[in-house]
Structures are given as C-alpha cells and as structure tokens.
PDB file of C-alpha atoms in Angstrom:
ATOM      1  CA  MET A   1     162.772 204.385  71.615  1.00 51.00           C
ATOM      2  CA  GLY A   2     166.121 204.973  69.971  1.00 58.00           C
ATOM      3  CA  GLN A   3     164.741 206.029  66.611  1.00 77.00           C
ATOM      4  CA  SER A   4     163.717 209.513  65.593  1.00 90.00           C
ATOM      5  CA  TYR A   5     160.022 210.344  65.699  1.00 95.00           C
ATOM      6  CA  ARG A   6     160.315 211.057  61.968  1.00 96.00           C
ATOM      7  CA  GLU A   7     161.018 207.383  61.380  1.00 95.00           C
ATOM      8  CA  LEU A   8     157.805 206.291  63.082  1.00 96.00           C
ATOM      9  CA  ILE A   9     155.168 205.190  60.587  1.00 97.00           C
ATOM     10  CA  ALA A  10     152.470 206.507  62.924  1.00 97.00           C
ATOM     11  CA  TRP A  11     154.036 209.990  62.813  1.00 98.00           C
ATOM     12  CA  GLN A  12     154.432 209.868  59.001  1.00 98.00           C
ATOM     13  CA  LYS A  13     150.821 208.782  58.491  1.00 98.00           C
ATOM     14  CA  ALA A  14     149.649 211.417  60.974  1.00 98.00           C
ATOM     15  CA  MET A  15     151.512 214.119  59.035  1.00 98.00           C
ATOM     16  CA  ASP A  16     149.858 212.975  55.798  1.00 98.00           C
ATOM     17  CA  PHE A  17     146.495 213.001  57.552  1.00 98.00           C
ATOM     18  CA  VAL A  18     147.035 216.599  58.734  1.00 98.00           C
ATOM     19  CA  MET A  19     147.658 217.657  55.122  1.00 98.00           C
ATOM     20  CA  GLU A  20     144.405 215.988  54.055  1.00 98.00           C
ATOM     21  CA  VAL A  21     142.476 217.724  56.819  1.00 98.00           C
ATOM     22  CA  TYR A  22     143.936 221.109  55.839  1.00 98.00           C
ATOM     23  CA  LYS A  23     143.087 220.561  52.159  1.00 97.00           C
ATOM     24  CA  THR A  24     139.554 219.519  53.067  1.00 97.00           C
ATOM     25  CA  THR A  25     138.883 222.423  55.428  1.00 97.00           C
ATOM     26  CA  ARG A  26     139.953 224.973  52.794  1.00 96.00           C
ATOM     27  CA  ALA A  27     136.645 224.260  51.063  1.00 95.00           C
ATOM     28  CA  PHE A  28     134.529 224.789  54.183  1.00 97.00           C
ATOM     29  CA  PRO A  29     132.181 227.781  54.258  1.00 96.00           C
ATOM     30  CA  HIS A  30     133.938 231.011  55.193  1.00 94.00           C
ATOM     31  CA  ASP A  31     131.912 231.356  58.387  1.00 94.00           C
ATOM     32  CA  GLU A  32     133.512 228.103  59.616  1.00 93.00           C
ATOM     33  CA  LEU A  33     137.043 229.516  59.420  1.00 88.00           C
ATOM     34  CA  TYR A  34     137.128 230.087  63.187  1.00 92.00           C
ATOM     35  CA  GLY A  35     134.682 227.315  63.993  1.00 96.00           C
ATOM     36  CA  LEU A  36     134.737 223.732  62.881  1.00 97.00           C
ATOM     37  CA  ALA A  37     137.588 224.202  60.379  1.00 97.00           C
ATOM     38  CA  SER A  38     139.825 225.626  63.080  1.00 97.00           C
ATOM     39  CA  GLN A  39     138.889 222.892  65.558  1.00 97.00           C
ATOM     40  CA  LEU A  40     139.545 220.176  62.984  1.00 98.00           C
ATOM     41  CA  ARG A  41     142.927 221.589  62.068  1.00 98.00           C
ATOM     42  CA  ARG A  42     143.976 222.037  65.681  1.00 98.00           C
ATOM     43  CA  ALA A  43     142.987 218.492  66.656  1.00 98.00           C
ATOM     44  CA  ALA A  44     144.643 217.009  63.553  1.00 98.00           C
ATOM     45  CA  VAL A  45     147.901 218.856  64.248  1.00 98.00           C
ATOM     46  CA  LEU A  46     147.945 217.484  67.788  1.00 98.00           C
ATOM     47  CA  ILE A  47     148.157 213.900  66.517  1.00 98.00           C
ATOM     48  CA  PRO A  48     151.715 213.998  65.066  1.00 98.00           C
ATOM     49  CA  THR A  49     152.723 216.629  67.637  1.00 98.00           C
ATOM     50  CA  ASN A  50     151.926 214.320  70.547  1.00 98.00           C
ATOM     51  CA  ILE A  51     153.606 211.363  68.841  1.00 98.00           C
ATOM     52  CA  ALA A  52     156.786 213.415  68.385  1.00 97.00           C
ATOM     53  CA  GLU A  53     156.725 214.871  71.883  1.00 97.00           C
ATOM     54  CA  GLY A  54     156.148 211.475  73.459  1.00 96.00           C
ATOM     55  CA  GLN A  55     158.953 209.844  71.511  1.00 95.00           C
ATOM     56  CA  ALA A  56     161.322 212.569  72.727  1.00 94.00           C
ATOM     57  CA  ARG A  57     160.534 211.799  76.361  1.00 90.00           C
ATOM     58  CA  PHE A  58     162.802 209.700  78.510  1.00 86.00           C
ATOM     59  CA  SER A  59     160.533 206.848  79.493  1.00 90.00           C
ATOM     60  CA  PRO A  60     158.096 204.429  77.879  1.00 91.00           C
ATOM     61  CA  GLN A  61     155.429 205.582  80.367  1.00 93.00           C
ATOM     62  CA  GLU A  62     155.691 209.150  79.111  1.00 95.00           C
ATOM     63  CA  PHE A  63     155.659 207.968  75.487  1.00 95.00           C
ATOM     64  CA  PHE A  64     152.526 205.935  76.260  1.00 96.00           C
ATOM     65  CA  TYR A  65     150.868 208.998  77.818  1.00 96.00           C
ATOM     66  CA  PHE A  66     151.484 211.144  74.730  1.00 97.00           C
ATOM     67  CA  LEU A  67     150.406 208.358  72.367  1.00 97.00           C
ATOM     68  CA  ALA A  68     147.157 208.127  74.305  1.00 97.00           C
ATOM     69  CA  ARG A  69     146.721 211.876  73.841  1.00 98.00           C
ATOM     70  CA  ALA A  70     147.351 211.469  70.097  1.00 98.00           C
ATOM     71  CA  ARG A  71     144.688 208.752  70.006  1.00 98.00           C
ATOM     72  CA  GLY A  72     142.273 211.071  71.779  1.00 98.00           C
ATOM     73  CA  SER A  73     142.928 213.789  69.212  1.00 98.00           C
ATOM     74  CA  LEU A  74     142.328 211.288  66.420  1.00 98.00           C
ATOM     75  CA  VAL A  75     138.863 210.375  67.672  1.00 98.00           C
ATOM     76  CA  GLU A  76     138.158 214.085  68.140  1.00 98.00           C
ATOM     77  CA  VAL A  77     138.987 214.602  64.453  1.00 98.00           C
ATOM     78  CA  GLU A  78     136.818 211.651  63.449  1.00 98.00           C
ATOM     79  CA  THR A  79     133.877 213.118  65.352  1.00 98.00           C
ATOM     80  CA  GLN A  80     134.371 216.530  63.789  1.00 98.00           C
ATOM     81  CA  LEU A  81     134.640 214.997  60.327  1.00 98.00           C
ATOM     82  CA  LEU A  82     131.294 213.281  60.883  1.00 97.00           C
ATOM     83  CA  ILE A  83     129.784 216.616  61.929  1.00 97.00           C
ATOM     84  CA  ALA A  84     131.204 218.299  58.815  1.00 97.00           C
ATOM     85  CA  GLN A  85     129.883 215.484  56.651  1.00 96.00           C
ATOM     86  CA  ASN A  86     126.431 215.806  58.231  1.00 96.00           C
ATOM     87  CA  LEU A  87     126.571 219.527  57.396  1.00 96.00           C
ATOM     88  CA  SER A  88     127.394 218.587  53.764  1.00 96.00           C
ATOM     89  CA  TYR A  89     130.769 220.369  53.812  1.00 97.00           C
ATOM     90  CA  PHE A  90     132.122 217.581  51.612  1.00 96.00           C
ATOM     91  CA  THR A  91     130.723 214.604  49.730  1.00 95.00           C
ATOM     92  CA  PRO A  92     129.977 211.313  51.457  1.00 95.00           C
ATOM     93  CA  GLU A  93     132.668 209.712  49.268  1.00 97.00           C
ATOM     94  CA  HIS A  94     135.274 212.203  50.468  1.00 97.00           C
ATOM     95  CA  GLY A  95     134.106 211.675  54.026  1.00 96.00           C
ATOM     96  CA  LYS A  96     134.568 207.934  53.633  1.00 97.00           C
ATOM     97  CA  GLN A  97     138.101 208.438  52.305  1.00 98.00           C
ATOM     98  CA  LEU A  98     139.002 210.652  55.265  1.00 98.00           C
ATOM     99  CA  LEU A  99     137.455 208.267  57.792  1.00 97.00           C
ATOM    100  CA  ASP A 100     139.234 205.313  56.168  1.00 98.00           C
ATOM    101  CA  LYS A 101     142.559 207.159  56.507  1.00 98.00           C
ATOM    102  CA  SER A 102     141.682 207.955  60.092  1.00 98.00           C
ATOM    103  CA  ALA A 103     140.882 204.294  60.800  1.00 98.00           C
ATOM    104  CA  GLU A 104     144.188 203.194  59.280  1.00 98.00           C
ATOM    105  CA  LEU A 105     146.053 205.737  61.388  1.00 98.00           C
ATOM    106  CA  GLY A 106     144.128 204.524  64.433  1.00 98.00           C
ATOM    107  CA  ARG A 107     145.202 200.923  63.827  1.00 98.00           C
ATOM    108  CA  ILE A 108     148.848 201.962  63.437  1.00 98.00           C
ATOM    109  CA  LEU A 109     148.664 204.147  66.520  1.00 97.00           C
ATOM    110  CA  ASN A 110     147.022 201.346  68.526  1.00 97.00           C
ATOM    111  CA  GLY A 111     149.866 199.024  67.541  1.00 97.00           C
ATOM    112  CA  LEU A 112     152.446 201.556  68.666  1.00 96.00           C
ATOM    113  CA  ILE A 113     150.554 202.108  71.923  1.00 96.00           C
ATOM    114  CA  ALA A 114     150.487 198.347  72.558  1.00 95.00           C
ATOM    115  CA  SER A 115     154.235 198.129  71.955  1.00 94.00           C
ATOM    116  CA  VAL A 116     155.061 200.728  74.625  1.00 93.00           C
ATOM    117  CA  ARG A 117     152.228 200.077  77.108  1.00 87.00           C
ATOM    118  CA  PRO A 118     153.655 200.029  80.625  1.00 76.00           C
ATOM    119  CA  ALA A 119     153.365 196.776  82.555  1.00 73.00           C
ATOM    120  CA  ALA A 120     150.430 196.736  84.950  1.00 66.00           C
TER     121      ALA A 120
END
C-alpha cells in the first residue's frame, strides 16, 4: 500500500469513467438534472473517491472495505445506465460502450480487491 492512490490503475480508470458519465448525462433531458443524472454522477464519483480513501487508510482491511464500497457504487452505476438506456437517453451503441468500460473497471477493481482481501 506504499504507492499513491493516483498510481493505481483502478483509480485512473475510475476517473476516466467518471468523465464519461458526466459527458453522457449532459445530454439527458432537463427534467432528469436532479433525478437519474444526479444519481449517476454521484455514484460514479464515489468509485474513485472510495478507492482513494481506502488506499489512504492504515490497514489492508480498511482498504478492502473501501474497495468493496467502490465496487458497490460501480454496480449501482451499471444499473442506472441500463435504466437510462431503457429510457432511450442515449443510443444502444453508446450504452454498450459505457457498460464495456464499466465491465473493464470491474475486472480491474476485482483484481485489486483480491490482492488486498484479508485472510479468513
């Protein structure tokens, strides 16, 4: 855990994913500004935030806890993206791109979680 959170690939990919979510939600209908768009943005922001906060903690158990929270936020975003896609807020192709990025981030995050998982 000696490296900076900024050096973690999971954090870097999560930051890129947040930017994609923000760009996508700009095109949502105006009446979604405080609804689904806000929820999506908030959940997306929590992914790199929890990775960073966990890495700054003093034990692998705490890091694991915050990585698990980041993973929870990621699946929350995936669910909300599917809802937005079902509401036709973006094209199916764009939805696939976002979900593919989410899946990649999930795999990276799962690898990081496995590397710090506390012994049972």
